[in-house]
Amino acid sequence: MAISALKANDGFKPVILIPVYNHQDAISSTLERVLTYNTPIVLVDDGSNDECKTVLIALSKKYADNVHLTHLAINSGKGAAVKKGFNVAYELGYSHALQIDADGQHDATSIPLFLKKAEQYQQAIISGYPEYDQSVPALRFYARYLTHIWVWINTLSLTIKDSMCGFRVYPLALITELINTEQCGDRMNFDTEILVRWLWRDLAIINLATKVHYPENGVSHFMVWRDNALISWMHTRLFFGMLKRLPVLIARKIHVK
């Protein structure tokens, strides 16, 4: 879908979605920064430990007018938590969800810009691509390009600038229909797979730069063997999915030209 064809509609009602798993030391400060932008928040507890659950319950009570807390019974992965949040937010009547991580690595000052762009282009995903500072681990920085290359192959497109940054705004009507009808990863493979499947549907993606900082003593839930295996399997599935869609993808490129 050409971005120029998109038009803003009435009824823009955004919510901020924060998946949380054992971020009891970071979530309070992250939430306080996000609350300054006067946008409702859905917190999704992804089966956290008792200490984190206690913190989340206390925060939801403290900010009861602005925060809705929902729980997954067991830890199911970032993707599963985000998908749960999409469905909850949509059922609550929101039109768009801005996803931001709980650990504080995303720049909350970008929230107004992302929401403004989402209101302007209400049928597009507004996808952050990171501008790193010196805190980024070198291995993570360079390893991302392996996924970038596979994404470009699997979409026959350079439209997606970065498929691994979780700072995004999603149109809830479209995204809930996608996740409830197509397979998408439940863990660290989610962020990439959802964008590829979105682009396969010929839906628009708008890339916006955003600063990313890796907090000192930050908690990472990336499990090297498990998550790398899931990501490799995801790229394999998407590659064969691309082959099935190859005539359509090529036809779109010819049409655009």
Tab-separated table of N, CA and C in Angstrom, residues 48 74 110 132 210:
chain	number	residue	atom	x	y	z
A	48	SER	N	5.796	-13.024	35.602
A	48	SER	CA	6.966	-12.582	36.369
A	48	SER	C	7.037	-13.254	37.735
A	74	ILE	N	1.863	-17.961	33.097
A	74	ILE	CA	3.246	-18.427	33.067
A	74	ILE	C	4.025	-17.597	32.062
A	110	SER	N	10.421	10.155	22.557
A	110	SER	CA	9.959	9.965	21.178
A	110	SER	C	8.462	9.661	21.102
A	132	TYR	N	21.897	4.240	18.084
A	132	TYR	CA	22.570	3.766	19.296
A	132	TYR	C	23.593	4.771	19.807
A	210	THR	N	14.845	6.574	16.424
A	210	THR	CA	14.665	6.783	17.856
A	210	THR	C	15.942	6.371	18.582
